[in-house]
PDB file of C-alpha atoms in Angstrom:
ATOM      1  CA  ASP A   1      36.351 -24.382  -5.543  1.00  0.00           C
ATOM      2  CA  VAL A   2      39.719 -23.850  -7.145  1.00  0.00           C
ATOM      3  CA  LYS A   3      41.140 -26.778  -8.085  1.00  0.00           C
ATOM      4  CA  VAL A   4      45.082 -27.313  -9.179  1.00  0.00           C
ATOM      5  CA  THR A   5      45.589 -30.720 -10.671  1.00  0.00           C
ATOM      6  CA  GLN A   6      49.240 -32.324 -11.081  1.00  0.00           C
ATOM      7  CA  SER A   7      49.308 -35.223 -13.257  1.00  0.00           C
ATOM      8  CA  SER A   8      51.727 -37.640 -11.748  1.00  0.00           C
ATOM      9  CA  ARG A   9      51.156 -38.194  -7.957  1.00  0.00           C
ATOM     10  CA  TYR A  10      54.804 -40.743  -8.207  1.00  0.00           C
ATOM     11  CA  LEU A  11      57.341 -40.836 -10.538  1.00  0.00           C
ATOM     12  CA  VAL A  12      60.636 -42.704 -10.870  1.00  0.00           C
ATOM     13  CA  LYS A  13      62.859 -42.060 -13.464  1.00  0.00           C
ATOM     14  CA  ARG A  14      66.539 -42.829 -14.452  1.00  0.00           C
ATOM     15  CA  THR A  15      69.525 -40.091 -13.979  1.00  0.00           C
ATOM     16  CA  GLY A  16      70.099 -38.368 -17.393  1.00  0.00           C
ATOM     17  CA  GLU A  17      66.232 -39.056 -18.349  1.00  0.00           C
ATOM     18  CA  LYS A  18      64.171 -36.205 -19.195  1.00  0.00           C
ATOM     19  CA  VAL A  19      60.832 -35.394 -17.285  1.00  0.00           C
ATOM     20  CA  PHE A  20      58.016 -33.653 -17.701  1.00  0.00           C
ATOM     21  CA  LEU A  21      55.467 -32.458 -14.978  1.00  0.00           C
ATOM     22  CA  GLU A  22      52.207 -31.321 -15.568  1.00  0.00           C
ATOM     23  CA  CYS A  23      50.071 -29.260 -13.715  1.00  0.00           C
ATOM     24  CA  VAL A  24      46.901 -27.968 -14.613  1.00  0.00           C
ATOM     25  CA  GLN A  25      44.441 -25.111 -13.021  1.00  0.00           C
ATOM     26  CA  ASP A  26      40.538 -24.509 -13.696  1.00  0.00           C
ATOM     27  CA  MET A  27      40.154 -20.904 -11.882  1.00  0.00           C
ATOM     28  CA  ASP A  28      41.807 -18.734 -14.974  1.00  0.00           C
ATOM     29  CA  HIS A  29      44.416 -17.705 -12.591  1.00  0.00           C
ATOM     30  CA  GLU A  30      47.252 -15.739 -14.271  1.00  0.00           C
ATOM     31  CA  ASN A  31      49.812 -16.859 -11.915  1.00  0.00           C
ATOM     32  CA  MET A  32      51.059 -20.247 -11.894  1.00  0.00           C
ATOM     33  CA  PHE A  33      54.224 -21.776  -9.433  1.00  0.00           C
ATOM     34  CA  TRP A  34      56.509 -24.547  -9.537  1.00  0.00           C
ATOM     35  CA  TYR A  35      58.140 -25.138  -5.668  1.00  0.00           C
ATOM     36  CA  ARG A  36      60.248 -28.360  -4.771  1.00  0.00           C
ATOM     37  CA  GLN A  37      59.606 -29.177  -1.025  1.00  0.00           C
ATOM     38  CA  ASP A  38      62.287 -30.961   0.860  1.00  0.00           C
ATOM     39  CA  PRO A  39      62.044 -32.126   4.583  1.00  0.00           C
ATOM     40  CA  GLY A  40      63.799 -29.119   6.961  1.00  0.00           C
ATOM     41  CA  LEU A  41      63.981 -26.917   3.457  1.00  0.00           C
ATOM     42  CA  GLY A  42      60.748 -25.479   3.143  1.00  0.00           C
ATOM     43  CA  LEU A  43      59.364 -25.032  -0.209  1.00  0.00           C
ATOM     44  CA  ARG A  44      61.563 -23.067  -2.648  1.00  0.00           C
ATOM     45  CA  LEU A  45      60.398 -21.441  -5.912  1.00  0.00           C
ATOM     46  CA  ILE A  46      61.997 -23.160  -8.851  1.00  0.00           C
ATOM     47  CA  TYR A  47      59.894 -20.890 -11.201  1.00  0.00           C
ATOM     48  CA  PHE A  48      57.034 -19.060 -12.020  1.00  0.00           C
ATOM     49  CA  SER A  49      54.876 -17.254 -14.722  1.00  0.00           C
ATOM     50  CA  TYR A  50      52.357 -14.614 -14.758  1.00  0.00           C
ATOM     51  CA  ASP A  51      51.099 -15.323 -18.483  1.00  0.00           C
ATOM     52  CA  VAL A  52      50.922 -16.822 -21.072  1.00  0.00           C
ATOM     53  CA  LYS A  53      54.444 -17.723 -22.651  1.00  0.00           C
ATOM     54  CA  MET A  54      56.105 -15.707 -19.797  1.00  0.00           C
ATOM     55  CA  LYS A  55      58.183 -17.145 -17.469  1.00  0.00           C
ATOM     56  CA  GLU A  56      60.648 -15.944 -14.619  1.00  0.00           C
ATOM     57  CA  LYS A  57      63.285 -17.687 -12.544  1.00  0.00           C
ATOM     58  CA  GLY A  58      62.766 -18.214  -8.696  1.00  0.00           C
ATOM     59  CA  ASP A  59      65.312 -19.051  -6.156  1.00  0.00           C
ATOM     60  CA  ILE A  60      66.896 -22.201  -7.518  1.00  0.00           C
ATOM     61  CA  PRO A  61      66.221 -22.909 -11.433  1.00  0.00           C
ATOM     62  CA  GLU A  62      69.149 -24.518 -12.327  1.00  0.00           C
ATOM     63  CA  GLY A  63      68.720 -27.775 -13.813  1.00  0.00           C
ATOM     64  CA  TYR A  64      64.674 -27.115 -14.657  1.00  0.00           C
ATOM     65  CA  SER A  65      62.976 -25.225 -17.324  1.00  0.00           C
ATOM     66  CA  VAL A  66      59.383 -24.498 -17.785  1.00  0.00           C
ATOM     67  CA  SER A  67      56.790 -24.057 -20.317  1.00  0.00           C
ATOM     68  CA  ARG A  68      53.602 -22.127 -20.146  1.00  0.00           C
ATOM     69  CA  GLU A  69      51.386 -22.367 -23.765  1.00  0.00           C
ATOM     70  CA  LYS A  70      48.246 -22.166 -22.699  1.00  0.00           C
ATOM     71  CA  LYS A  71      46.715 -20.327 -19.395  1.00  0.00           C
ATOM     72  CA  GLU A  72      45.518 -23.115 -17.247  1.00  0.00           C
ATOM     73  CA  ARG A  73      48.633 -25.115 -18.074  1.00  0.00           C
ATOM     74  CA  PHE A  74      52.129 -25.148 -16.477  1.00  0.00           C
ATOM     75  CA  SER A  75      54.865 -27.582 -17.350  1.00  0.00           C
ATOM     76  CA  LEU A  76      58.013 -28.335 -15.211  1.00  0.00           C
ATOM     77  CA  ILE A  77      60.825 -29.890 -17.201  1.00  0.00           C
ATOM     78  CA  LEU A  78      63.612 -31.610 -15.990  1.00  0.00           C
ATOM     79  CA  GLU A  79      65.956 -31.899 -18.833  1.00  0.00           C
ATOM     80  CA  SER A  80      68.248 -34.274 -17.707  1.00  0.00           C
ATOM     81  CA  ALA A  81      67.392 -36.123 -14.066  1.00  0.00           C
ATOM     82  CA  SER A  82      69.890 -36.016 -11.411  1.00  0.00           C
ATOM     83  CA  THR A  83      69.681 -37.785  -8.064  1.00  0.00           C
ATOM     84  CA  ASN A  84      69.557 -34.447  -6.748  1.00  0.00           C
ATOM     85  CA  GLN A  85      66.409 -33.317  -7.637  1.00  0.00           C
ATOM     86  CA  THR A  86      64.466 -36.681  -5.962  1.00  0.00           C
ATOM     87  CA  SER A  87      61.937 -34.491  -4.062  1.00  0.00           C
ATOM     88  CA  MET A  88      58.491 -34.047  -3.610  1.00  0.00           C
ATOM     89  CA  TYR A  89      57.557 -30.897  -6.551  1.00  0.00           C
ATOM     90  CA  LEU A  90      54.120 -29.014  -5.857  1.00  0.00           C
ATOM     91  CA  CYS A  91      52.330 -26.705  -8.190  1.00  0.00           C
ATOM     92  CA  ALA A  92      50.269 -23.570  -7.068  1.00  0.00           C
ATOM     93  CA  SER A  93      48.257 -20.898  -9.079  1.00  0.00           C
ATOM     94  CA  SER A  94      46.862 -17.312  -7.608  1.00  0.00           C
ATOM     95  CA  ILE A  95      45.256 -14.316  -9.064  1.00  0.00           C
ATOM     96  CA  LEU A  96      47.276 -11.547 -10.576  1.00  0.00           C
ATOM     97  CA  THR A  97      46.316  -8.191  -8.838  1.00  0.00           C
ATOM     98  CA  VAL A  98      45.993  -5.077 -10.435  1.00  0.00           C
ATOM     99  CA  GLY A  99      49.453  -3.388 -10.801  1.00  0.00           C
ATOM    100  CA  GLY A 100      51.240  -7.061 -10.966  1.00  0.00           C
ATOM    101  CA  GLY A 101      51.957  -9.064  -8.249  1.00  0.00           C
ATOM    102  CA  PHE A 102      49.470 -11.301  -6.166  1.00  0.00           C
ATOM    103  CA  THR A 103      46.894 -11.342  -3.801  1.00  0.00           C
ATOM    104  CA  GLY A 104      49.410 -13.762  -1.910  1.00  0.00           C
ATOM    105  CA  GLU A 105      47.249 -16.821  -1.229  1.00  0.00           C
ATOM    106  CA  LEU A 106      48.571 -19.901  -2.969  1.00  0.00           C
ATOM    107  CA  PHE A 107      46.378 -22.987  -4.160  1.00  0.00           C
ATOM    108  CA  PHE A 108      48.287 -25.955  -4.198  1.00  0.00           C
ATOM    109  CA  GLY A 109      48.157 -29.299  -6.099  1.00  0.00           C
ATOM    110  CA  GLU A 110      48.336 -32.316  -4.463  1.00  0.00           C
ATOM    111  CA  GLY A 111      51.986 -32.814  -5.045  1.00  0.00           C
ATOM    112  CA  SER A 112      54.399 -34.850  -7.464  1.00  0.00           C
ATOM    113  CA  ARG A 113      56.934 -37.270  -5.502  1.00  0.00           C
ATOM    114  CA  LEU A 114      59.735 -37.548  -8.111  1.00  0.00           C
ATOM    115  CA  THR A 115      62.550 -40.210  -7.224  1.00  0.00           C
ATOM    116  CA  VAL A 116      65.830 -40.152  -9.551  1.00  0.00           C
ATOM    117  CA  LEU A 117      67.702 -43.760  -9.542  1.00  0.00           C
TER     118      LEU A 117
ATOM    119  CA  GLY B   1      68.865 -13.233   0.940  1.00  0.00           C
ATOM    120  CA  GLU B   2      65.423 -12.852   1.767  1.00  0.00           C
ATOM    121  CA  ASN B   3      64.683 -15.921   4.477  1.00  0.00           C
ATOM    122  CA  VAL B   4      62.039 -16.635   7.269  1.00  0.00           C
ATOM    123  CA  GLU B   5      62.769 -18.666  10.142  1.00  0.00           C
ATOM    124  CA  GLN B   6      60.751 -21.068  11.998  1.00  0.00           C
ATOM    125  CA  HIS B   7      60.582 -22.751  15.216  1.00  0.00           C
ATOM    126  CA  PRO B   8      60.010 -25.215  16.788  1.00  0.00           C
ATOM    127  CA  SER B   9      60.958 -27.698  13.600  1.00  0.00           C
ATOM    128  CA  THR B  10      58.820 -30.620  15.827  1.00  0.00           C
ATOM    129  CA  LEU B  11      56.238 -29.845  18.514  1.00  0.00           C
ATOM    130  CA  SER B  12      54.287 -32.237  20.240  1.00  0.00           C
ATOM    131  CA  VAL B  13      51.324 -31.582  22.936  1.00  0.00           C
ATOM    132  CA  GLN B  14      48.538 -33.203  24.719  1.00  0.00           C
ATOM    133  CA  GLU B  15      45.183 -33.352  23.317  1.00  0.00           C
ATOM    134  CA  GLY B  16      43.638 -29.518  24.668  1.00  0.00           C
ATOM    135  CA  ASP B  17      46.972 -27.630  25.374  1.00  0.00           C
ATOM    136  CA  SER B  18      47.977 -25.025  23.443  1.00  0.00           C
ATOM    137  CA  ALA B  19      50.625 -24.859  20.891  1.00  0.00           C
ATOM    138  CA  VAL B  20      52.615 -22.080  19.422  1.00  0.00           C
ATOM    139  CA  ILE B  21      54.908 -21.606  15.853  1.00  0.00           C
ATOM    140  CA  LYS B  22      57.178 -18.953  15.915  1.00  0.00           C
ATOM    141  CA  CYS B  23      58.620 -17.496  12.440  1.00  0.00           C
ATOM    142  CA  THR B  24      61.081 -14.682  11.886  1.00  0.00           C
ATOM    143  CA  TYR B  25      61.289 -12.564   8.569  1.00  0.00           C
ATOM    144  CA  SER B  26      63.947 -10.869   7.270  1.00  0.00           C
ATOM    145  CA  ASP B  27      62.384  -8.520   4.304  1.00  0.00           C
ATOM    146  CA  SER B  28      61.148  -5.598   6.070  1.00  0.00           C
ATOM    147  CA  ALA B  29      59.460  -4.612   2.845  1.00  0.00           C
ATOM    148  CA  SER B  30      57.229  -8.088   3.413  1.00  0.00           C
ATOM    149  CA  ASN B  31      53.403  -6.993   4.136  1.00  0.00           C
ATOM    150  CA  TYR B  32      51.795 -10.474   3.957  1.00  0.00           C
ATOM    151  CA  PHE B  33      52.112 -13.475   6.012  1.00  0.00           C
ATOM    152  CA  PRO B  34      50.107 -16.742   5.414  1.00  0.00           C
ATOM    153  CA  TRP B  35      50.107 -20.015   7.380  1.00  0.00           C
ATOM    154  CA  TYR B  36      49.688 -23.248   5.540  1.00  0.00           C
ATOM    155  CA  LYS B  37      49.004 -26.505   7.336  1.00  0.00           C
ATOM    156  CA  GLN B  38      49.729 -29.385   4.844  1.00  0.00           C
ATOM    157  CA  GLU B  39      48.094 -32.568   6.477  1.00  0.00           C
ATOM    158  CA  LEU B  40      50.311 -36.286   5.395  1.00  0.00           C
ATOM    159  CA  GLY B  41      50.397 -36.952   1.730  1.00  0.00           C
ATOM    160  CA  LYS B  42      47.826 -33.532   1.049  1.00  0.00           C
ATOM    161  CA  ARG B  43      48.344 -30.084  -0.369  1.00  0.00           C
ATOM    162  CA  PRO B  44      49.364 -27.109   1.534  1.00  0.00           C
ATOM    163  CA  GLN B  45      46.105 -25.246   2.469  1.00  0.00           C
ATOM    164  CA  LEU B  46      45.660 -21.639   3.793  1.00  0.00           C
ATOM    165  CA  ILE B  47      44.472 -21.538   7.445  1.00  0.00           C
ATOM    166  CA  ILE B  48      44.915 -18.162   7.969  1.00  0.00           C
ATOM    167  CA  ASP B  49      46.969 -14.701   7.013  1.00  0.00           C
ATOM    168  CA  ILE B  50      47.636 -11.418   8.459  1.00  0.00           C
ATOM    169  CA  ARG B  51      48.670  -8.421   6.909  1.00  0.00           C
ATOM    170  CA  SER B  52      51.188  -5.720   7.858  1.00  0.00           C
ATOM    171  CA  ASN B  53      48.454  -3.096   8.962  1.00  0.00           C
ATOM    172  CA  VAL B  54      47.017  -5.648  11.911  1.00  0.00           C
ATOM    173  CA  GLY B  55      48.857  -6.823  14.707  1.00  0.00           C
ATOM    174  CA  GLU B  56      46.466  -9.437  15.364  1.00  0.00           C
ATOM    175  CA  LYS B  57      43.823 -11.824  13.611  1.00  0.00           C
ATOM    176  CA  LYS B  58      41.642 -14.876  15.048  1.00  0.00           C
ATOM    177  CA  ASP B  59      39.642 -17.623  13.325  1.00  0.00           C
ATOM    178  CA  GLN B  60      37.669 -19.659  16.035  1.00  0.00           C
ATOM    179  CA  ARG B  61      40.909 -21.902  17.604  1.00  0.00           C
ATOM    180  CA  ILE B  62      43.698 -20.304  15.743  1.00  0.00           C
ATOM    181  CA  ALA B  63      45.189 -16.784  15.937  1.00  0.00           C
ATOM    182  CA  VAL B  64      48.139 -15.299  14.539  1.00  0.00           C
ATOM    183  CA  THR B  65      50.240 -12.253  15.752  1.00  0.00           C
ATOM    184  CA  LEU B  66      52.696  -9.948  13.807  1.00  0.00           C
ATOM    185  CA  ASN B  67      55.322  -7.447  15.445  1.00  0.00           C
ATOM    186  CA  LYS B  68      56.752  -5.492  12.836  1.00  0.00           C
ATOM    187  CA  THR B  69      59.242  -3.802  14.650  1.00  0.00           C
ATOM    188  CA  ALA B  70      60.724  -6.960  15.665  1.00  0.00           C
ATOM    189  CA  LYS B  71      60.016  -9.025  12.431  1.00  0.00           C
ATOM    190  CA  HIS B  72      58.356 -11.689  14.329  1.00  0.00           C
ATOM    191  CA  PHE B  73      55.050 -13.160  13.679  1.00  0.00           C
ATOM    192  CA  SER B  74      53.396 -16.483  15.411  1.00  0.00           C
ATOM    193  CA  LEU B  75      50.694 -18.917  14.966  1.00  0.00           C
ATOM    194  CA  HIS B  76      48.324 -19.869  18.093  1.00  0.00           C
ATOM    195  CA  ILE B  77      46.404 -22.761  18.298  1.00  0.00           C
ATOM    196  CA  THR B  78      44.352 -23.386  21.372  1.00  0.00           C
ATOM    197  CA  GLU B  79      42.296 -26.185  22.613  1.00  0.00           C
ATOM    198  CA  THR B  80      44.271 -28.618  20.122  1.00  0.00           C
ATOM    199  CA  GLN B  81      42.712 -31.639  18.864  1.00  0.00           C
ATOM    200  CA  PRO B  82      44.333 -34.621  16.638  1.00  0.00           C
ATOM    201  CA  GLU B  83      43.148 -33.411  13.539  1.00  0.00           C
ATOM    202  CA  ASP B  84      45.292 -30.267  14.459  1.00  0.00           C
ATOM    203  CA  SER B  85      48.183 -32.847  13.477  1.00  0.00           C
ATOM    204  CA  ALA B  86      50.144 -31.520  10.358  1.00  0.00           C
ATOM    205  CA  VAL B  87      53.135 -29.832   9.088  1.00  0.00           C
ATOM    206  CA  TYR B  88      52.770 -26.002   9.177  1.00  0.00           C
ATOM    207  CA  PHE B  89      54.356 -23.368   7.229  1.00  0.00           C
ATOM    208  CA  CYS B  90      54.930 -19.745   7.846  1.00  0.00           C
ATOM    209  CA  ALA B  91      55.334 -17.292   5.139  1.00  0.00           C
ATOM    210  CA  ALA B  92      55.910 -13.951   3.864  1.00  0.00           C
ATOM    211  CA  SER B  93      55.447 -11.969   0.859  1.00  0.00           C
ATOM    212  CA  ARG B  94      55.407  -8.295  -0.486  1.00  0.00           C
ATOM    213  CA  THR B  95      52.559  -6.304  -2.521  1.00  0.00           C
ATOM    214  CA  GLY B  96      53.373  -6.312  -6.320  1.00  0.00           C
ATOM    215  CA  GLY B  97      55.544  -9.217  -6.053  1.00  0.00           C
ATOM    216  CA  PHE B  98      55.256 -13.000  -7.225  1.00  0.00           C
ATOM    217  CA  LYS B  99      57.708 -14.347  -4.419  1.00  0.00           C
ATOM    218  CA  THR B 100      56.822 -16.198  -1.408  1.00  0.00           C
ATOM    219  CA  ILE B 101      58.968 -17.140   1.140  1.00  0.00           C
ATOM    220  CA  PHE B 102      58.738 -20.075   3.284  1.00  0.00           C
ATOM    221  CA  GLY B 103      59.639 -21.234   6.461  1.00  0.00           C
ATOM    222  CA  ALA B 104      61.193 -24.555   7.166  1.00  0.00           C
ATOM    223  CA  GLY B 105      58.117 -26.124   8.578  1.00  0.00           C
ATOM    224  CA  THR B 106      56.846 -27.227  12.063  1.00  0.00           C
ATOM    225  CA  ARG B 107      55.474 -30.869  12.230  1.00  0.00           C
ATOM    226  CA  LEU B 108      53.036 -30.655  15.199  1.00  0.00           C
ATOM    227  CA  PHE B 109      51.599 -34.073  16.856  1.00  0.00           C
ATOM    228  CA  VAL B 110      48.698 -33.683  18.954  1.00  0.00           C
ATOM    229  CA  LYS B 111      48.704 -36.363  21.312  1.00  0.00           C
ATOM    230  CA  ALA B 112      44.703 -38.026  22.356  1.00  0.00           C
TER     231      ALA B 112
END
């Protein structure tokens, strides 16, 4: 069974604080993703990574950065948290297919609900 | 840009009835269409998927249909049960890509 673990289920931070969200997967997946989930907006891709030290912007990267120093770990960083970053953050991983991309199936973590006051 | 529209946003059915959720995608190059179920407080999990080379796929009480010409795909749940109550997301992606575009989600309530 694929396991994707997010370090914090609930966080409360203040405006301007630096926030780290950690994600670890145990299935040796090459691809890792950070999504943001908001009611009525579905899941929106923030950043993804297909290899160690590689990162690519998703659809809403503004205000976020990421780090992938090890294959199993993908971190999302909010350099200076703002109230509009209050949301549920979901990490996911997937297998890299030959030729690039992924098979399609995403394996999600339980989510980290961040509240910025 | 690419998007996936999903309807309805909320659906309430009586136990035993059928439920249908519909999605429309904009990127004609999309060729993989997964459906994820997210129970309250849980992670989204893949429940069924379909690739563009087939028109229908079934797995017990759930089925997905795809109309490539119209760029529509739908999830059908028959004989609904209370444990089917959850948020369902449709999504679309393409081979060789990394992006999955999700619909806004449908909250399904199954009343016992």
